[in-house]
Amino acid sequence: LCVLISPPFDFSNVPVIRISFRHNRSIEGNWDGYLLQYTTDTIINPWNTVGTINAPFSNNWYADSLLVAPNYQCWSGISNGWELSSIVIPSPSTTQRVYFRFLFASDGSVVMDGVSIDDFLIEPIDMNVISGTVFLDQNSNYIIDGPDTALPGIAINAVSGSSNTYQMNNASGDYSVLATPNVSTTIT
């Protein structure tokens, strides 16, 4: 195991943060991997994983699970160049000390170049949540009424005038979109 630990961050008055960084890797797929974790108050407390594979409001967040450590969702394999990953975290913490660490695990049997991390950024962001349910307008009257039904499993596309749009949807047709205030967002 190898770790890279950040200094503490204070999120006591920050409602929403975005974590982003660039990374480049050439490691053995499904056997070697790395993930981002956090802990509060002190680095001797238990560490928790930030996000999951394709977490809501994330971009390129994890892609694999390690075979040597089930339940460790991570980045693994070869990236073929620098990748940008980001995740939005509402209500990050009420404590004044939050630490982050990259945890790298390897089985040691295959030697490759390793992992590089750059441009690690944690920033407060101002986001609004747009949410609802997608319905099929059965009677084409542009009103949600009796004959209309929720559309399960529909894919929502949210396009913003800026790059700060994140979305999620579920099998019931419910959706949530985090959108930058005062920027036009089109949902199709």
Short mmCIF file of C-alpha atoms in Angstrom, two decimals:
data_model
loop_
_atom_site.label_atom_id
_atom_site.label_comp_id
_atom_site.label_asym_id
_atom_site.label_seq_id
_atom_site.Cartn_x
_atom_site.Cartn_y
_atom_site.Cartn_z
CA LEU A 1 0.00 0.00 0.00
CA CYS A 2 1.06 3.55 -0.70
CA VAL A 3 -0.74 6.74 0.41
CA LEU A 4 -0.61 10.42 -0.48
CA ILE A 5 -2.27 12.52 2.28
CA SER A 6 -3.48 16.11 1.96
CA PRO A 7 -3.30 18.84 4.56
CA PRO A 8 -6.61 19.45 6.41
CA PHE A 9 -9.43 21.42 4.75
CA ASP A 10 -12.15 23.43 6.51
CA PHE A 11 -15.62 22.98 4.98
CA SER A 12 -17.61 24.26 7.97
CA ASN A 13 -19.30 27.04 5.96
CA VAL A 14 -19.24 25.49 2.49
CA PRO A 15 -22.52 23.99 1.21
CA VAL A 16 -21.17 22.26 -1.95
CA ILE A 17 -17.65 21.39 -3.16
CA ARG A 18 -16.19 19.96 -6.34
CA ILE A 19 -13.06 17.81 -6.18
CA SER A 20 -11.16 17.45 -9.44
CA PHE A 21 -7.74 16.24 -10.52
CA ARG A 22 -5.86 14.86 -13.48
CA HIS A 23 -4.29 11.43 -13.37
CA ASN A 24 -2.28 9.18 -15.63
CA ARG A 25 -1.73 5.49 -14.96
CA SER A 26 -0.01 2.42 -16.26
CA ILE A 27 -0.74 -0.31 -13.70
CA GLU A 28 -1.91 -3.91 -13.80
CA GLY A 29 -5.66 -3.94 -14.49
CA ASN A 30 -7.93 -5.31 -11.75
CA TRP A 31 -4.94 -6.16 -9.52
CA ASP A 32 -3.41 -2.72 -8.91
CA GLY A 33 -5.55 0.35 -8.31
CA TYR A 34 -6.05 3.58 -6.45
CA LEU A 35 -8.92 5.52 -4.94
CA LEU A 36 -9.64 8.74 -3.05
CA GLN A 37 -10.61 8.59 0.62
CA TYR A 38 -11.35 11.10 3.38
CA THR A 39 -11.38 11.27 7.16
CA THR A 40 -12.30 13.96 9.66
CA ASP A 41 -10.53 15.56 12.58
CA THR A 42 -7.38 13.40 12.56
CA ILE A 43 -5.64 11.04 10.15
CA ILE A 44 -5.79 8.17 12.65
CA ASN A 45 -9.61 7.99 12.32
CA PRO A 46 -11.10 5.45 9.89
CA TRP A 47 -10.93 6.46 6.23
CA ASN A 48 -14.01 6.51 3.97
CA THR A 49 -14.08 6.22 0.19
CA VAL A 50 -15.14 9.31 -1.77
CA GLY A 51 -17.88 8.32 -4.22
CA THR A 52 -18.54 5.10 -6.12
CA ILE A 53 -18.23 3.95 -9.73
CA ASN A 54 -20.13 6.54 -11.80
CA ALA A 55 -21.29 8.33 -8.64
CA PRO A 56 -24.05 10.92 -9.08
CA PHE A 57 -22.69 14.31 -10.13
CA SER A 58 -19.31 12.87 -11.08
CA ASN A 59 -17.21 12.60 -14.20
CA ASN A 60 -14.87 9.65 -14.80
CA TRP A 61 -15.16 8.55 -11.16
CA TYR A 62 -13.73 5.06 -10.71
CA ALA A 63 -14.10 2.36 -13.32
CA ASP A 64 -13.02 -0.92 -11.73
CA SER A 65 -12.99 -3.03 -8.58
CA LEU A 66 -9.82 -4.67 -7.36
CA LEU A 67 -9.75 -8.45 -7.43
CA VAL A 68 -7.36 -8.55 -4.46
CA ALA A 69 -9.57 -6.24 -2.39
CA PRO A 70 -13.27 -6.68 -3.25
CA ASN A 71 -15.40 -3.64 -2.50
CA TYR A 72 -12.53 -1.30 -3.36
CA GLN A 73 -13.83 0.59 -6.35
CA CYS A 74 -10.92 2.30 -8.00
CA TRP A 75 -9.07 3.41 -11.09
CA SER A 76 -7.00 0.58 -12.57
CA GLY A 77 -5.30 -0.47 -15.80
CA ILE A 78 -3.79 1.85 -18.42
CA SER A 79 -5.22 5.33 -19.07
CA ASN A 80 -3.22 6.08 -22.24
CA GLY A 81 -2.63 9.65 -21.12
CA TRP A 82 -3.94 12.20 -18.66
CA GLU A 83 -7.60 11.93 -17.59
CA LEU A 84 -9.71 14.44 -15.68
CA SER A 85 -11.93 13.14 -12.88
CA SER A 86 -14.32 15.20 -10.77
CA ILE A 87 -17.11 14.76 -8.24
CA VAL A 88 -19.54 17.20 -6.63
CA ILE A 89 -20.17 16.70 -2.92
CA PRO A 90 -23.12 18.50 -1.31
CA SER A 91 -22.73 19.21 2.42
CA PRO A 92 -19.13 17.99 2.61
CA SER A 93 -18.67 18.26 6.40
CA THR A 94 -19.46 20.29 9.48
CA THR A 95 -16.01 19.75 10.90
CA GLN A 96 -13.09 22.11 10.45
CA ARG A 97 -10.60 19.37 9.60
CA VAL A 98 -11.13 17.09 6.61
CA TYR A 99 -8.18 15.15 5.18
CA PHE A 100 -8.02 13.42 1.81
CA ARG A 101 -5.71 10.66 0.67
CA PHE A 102 -5.06 8.68 -2.45
CA LEU A 103 -4.64 5.02 -1.52
CA PHE A 104 -2.73 2.85 -4.01
CA ALA A 105 -2.72 -0.94 -3.71
CA SER A 106 -0.63 -3.37 -5.74
CA ASP A 107 -0.05 -7.10 -5.66
CA GLY A 108 3.58 -6.62 -6.73
CA SER A 109 3.69 -9.42 -9.31
CA VAL A 110 3.71 -7.19 -12.43
CA VAL A 111 5.94 -4.10 -12.61
CA MET A 112 4.63 -1.16 -14.66
CA ASP A 113 5.16 2.63 -14.65
CA GLY A 114 2.63 3.48 -11.90
CA VAL A 115 0.37 6.48 -11.24
CA SER A 116 0.75 10.25 -11.61
CA ILE A 117 -1.65 12.78 -10.06
CA ASP A 118 -1.71 16.50 -10.88
CA ASP A 119 -3.89 19.61 -10.60
CA PHE A 120 -5.71 18.41 -7.46
CA LEU A 121 -8.39 21.02 -6.78
CA ILE A 122 -11.10 21.37 -4.15
CA GLU A 123 -13.36 24.33 -4.76
CA PRO A 124 -16.63 25.60 -3.36
CA ILE A 125 -19.29 25.81 -6.05
CA ASP A 126 -22.66 27.46 -6.24
CA MET A 127 -25.12 24.94 -7.64
CA ASN A 128 -28.90 24.63 -7.78
CA VAL A 129 -30.74 21.32 -7.94
CA ILE A 130 -33.40 20.80 -10.58
CA SER A 131 -35.38 17.61 -9.98
CA GLY A 132 -38.55 15.86 -11.00
CA THR A 133 -39.98 12.86 -12.83
CA VAL A 134 -40.14 12.31 -16.58
CA PHE A 135 -43.68 11.54 -17.78
CA LEU A 136 -45.07 10.37 -21.10
CA ASP A 137 -47.83 12.80 -22.18
CA GLN A 138 -50.30 10.12 -23.35
CA ASN A 139 -52.98 12.59 -24.47
CA SER A 140 -50.57 15.23 -25.90
CA ASN A 141 -52.05 18.10 -23.89
CA TYR A 142 -48.71 19.28 -22.39
CA ILE A 143 -50.13 18.78 -18.87
CA ILE A 144 -49.30 15.96 -16.46
CA ASP A 145 -52.72 14.43 -15.80
CA GLY A 146 -54.52 11.09 -15.32
CA PRO A 147 -53.49 9.10 -18.41
CA ASP A 148 -49.82 10.17 -18.25
CA THR A 149 -47.27 7.66 -16.95
CA ALA A 150 -43.77 7.95 -15.52
CA LEU A 151 -41.05 6.74 -17.88
CA PRO A 152 -38.70 4.32 -16.09
CA GLY A 153 -35.09 4.03 -17.17
CA ILE A 154 -35.10 7.09 -19.42
CA ALA A 155 -31.81 8.83 -20.09
CA ILE A 156 -31.77 12.55 -19.31
CA ASN A 157 -29.46 14.92 -21.12
CA ALA A 158 -28.69 18.25 -19.46
CA VAL A 159 -26.72 20.76 -21.48
CA SER A 160 -25.56 23.92 -19.78
CA GLY A 161 -24.02 27.13 -21.05
CA SER A 162 -21.07 26.29 -18.77
CA SER A 163 -19.26 23.04 -18.03
CA ASN A 164 -20.72 22.78 -14.52
CA THR A 165 -23.71 20.48 -15.12
CA TYR A 166 -24.01 17.07 -13.47
CA GLN A 167 -26.94 14.72 -13.70
CA MET A 168 -28.39 11.50 -12.40
CA ASN A 169 -31.53 9.48 -13.07
CA ASN A 170 -33.02 6.25 -11.82
CA ALA A 171 -35.22 3.42 -13.04
CA SER A 172 -38.43 5.17 -11.88
CA GLY A 173 -37.95 8.13 -14.21
CA ASP A 174 -36.84 10.47 -11.41
CA TYR A 175 -33.99 12.81 -12.20
CA SER A 176 -31.82 15.40 -10.53
CA VAL A 177 -29.61 17.93 -12.26
CA LEU A 178 -27.12 20.19 -10.52
CA ALA A 179 -26.92 23.35 -12.57
CA THR A 180 -24.96 26.57 -12.26
CA PRO A 181 -27.19 29.48 -11.17
CA ASN A 182 -27.90 32.16 -13.79
CA VAL A 183 -26.81 29.86 -16.62
CA SER A 184 -29.38 28.48 -19.04
CA THR A 185 -29.74 24.68 -18.79
CA THR A 186 -31.68 22.67 -21.38
CA ILE A 187 -33.00 19.26 -20.35
CA THR A 188 -33.94 16.93 -23.22
#
